[in-house]
Every structure is written in C-alpha cells, then in structure tokens.
C-alpha atoms as one frame of an Amber mdcrd trajectory, in Angstrom:
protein
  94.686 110.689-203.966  90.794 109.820-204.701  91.942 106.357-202.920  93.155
 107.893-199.942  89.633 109.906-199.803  87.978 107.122-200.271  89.759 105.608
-197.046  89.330 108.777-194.720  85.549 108.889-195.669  85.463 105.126-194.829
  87.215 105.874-191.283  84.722 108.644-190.924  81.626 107.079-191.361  82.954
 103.929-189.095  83.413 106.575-186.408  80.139 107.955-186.575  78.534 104.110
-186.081  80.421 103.630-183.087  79.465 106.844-181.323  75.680 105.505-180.741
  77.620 102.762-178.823  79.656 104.587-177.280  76.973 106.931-175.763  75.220
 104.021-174.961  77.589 102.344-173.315  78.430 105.372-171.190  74.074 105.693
-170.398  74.458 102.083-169.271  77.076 102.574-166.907  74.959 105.263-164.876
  71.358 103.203-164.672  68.092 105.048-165.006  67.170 106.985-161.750  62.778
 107.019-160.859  61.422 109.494-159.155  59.637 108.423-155.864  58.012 110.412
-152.918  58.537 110.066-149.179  57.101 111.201-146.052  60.550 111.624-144.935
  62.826 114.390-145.822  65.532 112.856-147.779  69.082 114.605-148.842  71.570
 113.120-151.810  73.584 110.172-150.879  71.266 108.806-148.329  70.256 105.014
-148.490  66.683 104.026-148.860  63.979 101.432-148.704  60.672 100.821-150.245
  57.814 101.694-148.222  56.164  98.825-146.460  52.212 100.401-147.200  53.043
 102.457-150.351  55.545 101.140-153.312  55.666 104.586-154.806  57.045 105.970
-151.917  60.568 104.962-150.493  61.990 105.663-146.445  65.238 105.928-145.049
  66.648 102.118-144.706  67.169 100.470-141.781  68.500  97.571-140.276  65.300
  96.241-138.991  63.807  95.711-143.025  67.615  95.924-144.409  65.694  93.225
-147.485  63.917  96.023-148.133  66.988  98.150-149.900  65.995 100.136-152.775
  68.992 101.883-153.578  70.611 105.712-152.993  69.156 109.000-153.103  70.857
 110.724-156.085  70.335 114.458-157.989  68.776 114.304-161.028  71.328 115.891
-162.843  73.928 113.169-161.931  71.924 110.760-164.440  71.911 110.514-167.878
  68.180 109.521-167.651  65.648 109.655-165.266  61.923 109.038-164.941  59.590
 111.583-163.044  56.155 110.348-160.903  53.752 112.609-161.788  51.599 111.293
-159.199  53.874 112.769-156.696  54.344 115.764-154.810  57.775 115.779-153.251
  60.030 113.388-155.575  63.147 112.125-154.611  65.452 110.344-157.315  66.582
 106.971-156.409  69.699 105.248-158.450  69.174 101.140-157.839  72.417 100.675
-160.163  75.224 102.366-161.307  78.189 104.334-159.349  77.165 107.273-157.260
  78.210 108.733-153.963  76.540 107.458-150.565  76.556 108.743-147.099  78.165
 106.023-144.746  79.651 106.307-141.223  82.516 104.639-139.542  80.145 102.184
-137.436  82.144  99.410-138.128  85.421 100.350-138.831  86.880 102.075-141.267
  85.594 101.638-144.920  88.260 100.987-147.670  87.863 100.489-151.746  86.446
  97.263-151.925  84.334  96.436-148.806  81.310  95.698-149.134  78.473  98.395
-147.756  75.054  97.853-145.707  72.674 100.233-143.618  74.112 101.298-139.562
  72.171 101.629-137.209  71.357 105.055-138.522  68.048 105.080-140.900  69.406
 105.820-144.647  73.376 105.731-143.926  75.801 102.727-144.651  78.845 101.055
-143.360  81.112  98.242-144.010  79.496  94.841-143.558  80.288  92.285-141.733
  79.023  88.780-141.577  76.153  89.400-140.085  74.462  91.362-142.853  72.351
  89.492-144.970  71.484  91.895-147.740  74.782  94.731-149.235  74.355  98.092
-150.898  77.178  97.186-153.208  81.018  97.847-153.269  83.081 100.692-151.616
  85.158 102.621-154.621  86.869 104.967-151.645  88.686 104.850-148.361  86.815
 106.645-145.237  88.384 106.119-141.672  86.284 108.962-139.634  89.525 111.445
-140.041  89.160 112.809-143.645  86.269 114.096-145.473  84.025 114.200-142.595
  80.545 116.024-142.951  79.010 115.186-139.361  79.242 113.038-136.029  76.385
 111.134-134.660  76.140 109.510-131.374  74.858 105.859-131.240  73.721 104.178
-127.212  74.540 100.671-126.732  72.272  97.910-124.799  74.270  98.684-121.972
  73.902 102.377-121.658  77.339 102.622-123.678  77.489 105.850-125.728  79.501
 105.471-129.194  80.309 108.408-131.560  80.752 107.530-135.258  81.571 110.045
-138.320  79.866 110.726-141.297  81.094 111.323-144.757  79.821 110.245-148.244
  82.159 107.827-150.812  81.613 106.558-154.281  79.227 103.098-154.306  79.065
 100.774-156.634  75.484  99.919-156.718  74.601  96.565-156.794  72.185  95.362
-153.926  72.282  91.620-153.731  72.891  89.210-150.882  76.306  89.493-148.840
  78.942  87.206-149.989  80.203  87.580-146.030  77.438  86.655-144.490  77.601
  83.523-142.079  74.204  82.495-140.040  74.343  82.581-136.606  74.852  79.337
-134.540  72.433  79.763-132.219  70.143  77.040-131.643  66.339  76.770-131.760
  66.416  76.601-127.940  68.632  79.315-127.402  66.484  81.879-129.721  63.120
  80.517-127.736  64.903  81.674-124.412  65.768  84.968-126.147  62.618  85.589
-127.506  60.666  84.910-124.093  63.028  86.890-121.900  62.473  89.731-124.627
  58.793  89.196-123.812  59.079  90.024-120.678  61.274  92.597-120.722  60.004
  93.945-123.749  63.396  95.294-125.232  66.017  93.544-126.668  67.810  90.992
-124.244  71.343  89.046-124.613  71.618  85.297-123.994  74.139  86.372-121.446
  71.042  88.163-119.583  68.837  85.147-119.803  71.496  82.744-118.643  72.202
  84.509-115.430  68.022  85.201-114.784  67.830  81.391-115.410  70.563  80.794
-113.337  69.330  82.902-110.478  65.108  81.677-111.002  66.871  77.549-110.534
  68.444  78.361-107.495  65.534  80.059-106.179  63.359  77.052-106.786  66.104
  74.426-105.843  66.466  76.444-102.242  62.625  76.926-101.700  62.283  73.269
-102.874  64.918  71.539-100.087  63.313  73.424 -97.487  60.035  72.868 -98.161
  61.035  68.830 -98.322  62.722  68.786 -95.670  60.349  71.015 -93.459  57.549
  68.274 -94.513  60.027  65.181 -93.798  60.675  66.564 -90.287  57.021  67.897
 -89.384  55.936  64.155 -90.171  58.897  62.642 -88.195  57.659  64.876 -85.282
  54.389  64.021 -85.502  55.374  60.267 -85.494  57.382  60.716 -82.141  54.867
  62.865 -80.323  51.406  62.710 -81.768  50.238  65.823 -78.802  52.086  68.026
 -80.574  50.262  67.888 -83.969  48.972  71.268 -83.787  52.444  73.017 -82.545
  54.273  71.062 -85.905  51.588  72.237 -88.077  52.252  75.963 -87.812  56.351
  75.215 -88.161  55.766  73.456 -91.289  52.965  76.572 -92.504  55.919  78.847
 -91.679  58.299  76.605 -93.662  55.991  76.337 -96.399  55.537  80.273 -96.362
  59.249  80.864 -96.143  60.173  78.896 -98.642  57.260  80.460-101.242  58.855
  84.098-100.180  62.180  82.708-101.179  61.066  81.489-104.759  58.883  84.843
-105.246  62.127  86.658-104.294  63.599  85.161-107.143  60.899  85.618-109.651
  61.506  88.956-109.044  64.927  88.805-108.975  64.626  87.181-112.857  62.414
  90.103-113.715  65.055  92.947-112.558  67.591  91.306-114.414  65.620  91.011
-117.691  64.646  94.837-116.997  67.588  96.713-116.612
C-alpha cells in the first residue's frame, strides 16, 4: 500500500513539472502582441504596416510598401501576453506571429485552407497571392469564396474604367510574414520598363506596355510619313529648279508648304501619342 503511495505521489509531482511546459507551450503558440498607435482608425483583423516617419506607429498596409508588413490588428484579450506603449495615446495591438483572424476579400479568387495571404488593393485587407507578390501575411487556416461569412462589399475601378466588386469577410491566419514561396519576377526587360516608366511620365498615371506600344506605333508612322514627304518635296523642288531655273521663287513656296505640311503631320502625331498615354 505505502508503495503504491509512493507511486501516485511520484505521478503527481511529474504532473505538476510538466504543467509550466505545458502553459508555456500554449503562450508560445499565440506570440506576444505590442501596443502601437496610428493616425488611422484601425478595427480587429485588419492588416498593417509600419509607419514610414514614425516606428511606433503602424498604418493600414498596402500594396505600394507591401515589405513593409507588420502583422494583424488583434484584441488584447485574444493574447496571452501583450505589451502596452505608454507613450501612446490611441494603441492598437498588433500580433506579428501566431494564429488569429484577418480581414481578407475575394480579390483574387476565392481563398481556401492553405493559400498563402498578401494585402489587395484595399489598405489593411488581404487576399490570396499570386506570383506576383513578393512579401505573404502567412497561411490561410479557412475557406472564403465571397458567398459565406460575408461582413461587407467593396468596389475596386480598374485602369480601364472597369468597376469590380469584391466581398469581405475575416478567416483564421497563420502568421508568418516572410517572402512568397510563389513569387516569380516579371520578364520584362530593362527596355521595356524604361518605355513604361517614360510613358508614365508623361501621362502621369500608371500606363500598360500595350499603351506605349500602340503611342510608339502611332509617333513612327507620324515621323516616317512627315519624313517621305518632306524628302521627296526637297528631291522634286531641286529637280525643278534644275529644269527651269525662272521658277526658283514659285518652287520655293511649294517646298515651304511641303515642309509645313509635313511638320503639321508629325505634330499631329505627337499629340496623337499624348491622347493615347492620357486616357
């Protein structure tokens, strides 16, 4: 009997050790959540990034500084631990690790358990990634197609005018911002981002390759049609001249007409180039 005693009190006090490691093992799957403040107004479950002119302070993320990910706005009662800035006056509790619920829209498609999440086009909310994402929130842990468990709608305007409307919902996130395993660089050339960049220069607004092609397109055959008659207006005013020398004066002004007509022409397509950059 005093054996057996001695064995339950053994069991006992083995069980007591392991619950220290046990709480800290569950404190370690929920990381510890800082306090930050914002100039935005910030709600649970929103994504956010670090503010570019004040590191205590965090923003809604976008895709614009998507390097800049900080993590997910959280309640402070949904961590184990969490650290307060005094030095603030509205805090906000951000989780940079751990599993907690995030508000993501069906920008790109429905989300299921296991795809990976970035920032949409709308500041502080996520969708599934793609491979064109450098930088992931972390892992989806539930489905959401834009049918169930939908808190909003928000409507999102293309280049083209287009008008898109995605839903909005919040699913469990596995936190863990790191680079995208999808992510696949783009094979544009050096040249082709040079022509992007100047016809976004001059358009100021974003611009498609498609857009410069064409306004490249249209500016050559301006200057190839100015060009040919401005050549051959020259070629046939001296040919003229040659054959009757009296009539110097009279092939002057044709080839001053030529020479204006053909600087309209590559004007008109200068212009041409800028209207299709513009709209």
């Amino acid at each position: 009997m005093a054996k057996h005693k001695r064995i339950l009190a053994a069991i006992a006090l083995l069980i007591l050790a392991a619950l220290p490691l046990g709480v800290a093992k569950v404190a370690s799957a929920q990381a510890v959540v800082q306090s930050y403040g914002s100039d935005s107004s910030l709600t649970p479950g929103m994504i956010v990034q670090l503010d570019t002119k004040d590191p205590s302070k965090v923003a809604p993320a976008t895709q614009g500084t998507i390097d800049r990910i900080h993590g997910v706005v959280v309640s402070p009662n949904d961590a184990p631990v969490s650290l307060q800035n005094s030095t603030t006056t509205q805090q906000y509790y951000i989780a940079t690790d751990g599993t907690y619920q995030a508000l993501v829209s069906d920008q790109n498609g429905p989300i299921y358990k296991g795809d990976y999440v970035t920032v949409s086009s709308l500041a502080g909310v996520g969708m599934k990634a793609s491979n064109s994402q450098t930088v992931v929130l972390g892992k989806a842990l539930n489905n959401f197609d834009g049918s169930a468990n939908v808190q909003g709608t928000s409507t999102l305007t293309a280049t083209g005018g287009q008008k898109t409307t995605v839903h909005l919902g919040q699913i469990g996130i596995d936190i863990s911002i790191a680079h995208n395993p999808l992510y696949q660089p783009s094979v544009k050339n050096a040249a082709e981002d040079a022509l992007q960049k100047f016809g976004e220069s001059v358009a100021h607004k974003p611009v498609s390759l498609t857009h410069v092609y064409i306004s490249i397109g249209v500016l050559l055959a301006s200057i190839g049609v100015s060009s040919v008659m401005l050549i051959t207006g020259v070629r046939t005013s001296l040919a003229a001249v040659g054959r009757n020398p009296l009539a110097r004066s009279h092939i002057l002004r044709g080839l001053i007409q030529i020479t204006f007509t053909s600087l309209i022409i590559f004007l008109i397509g200068v212009f041409a180039v800028y209207l299709l950059l513009k709209v």
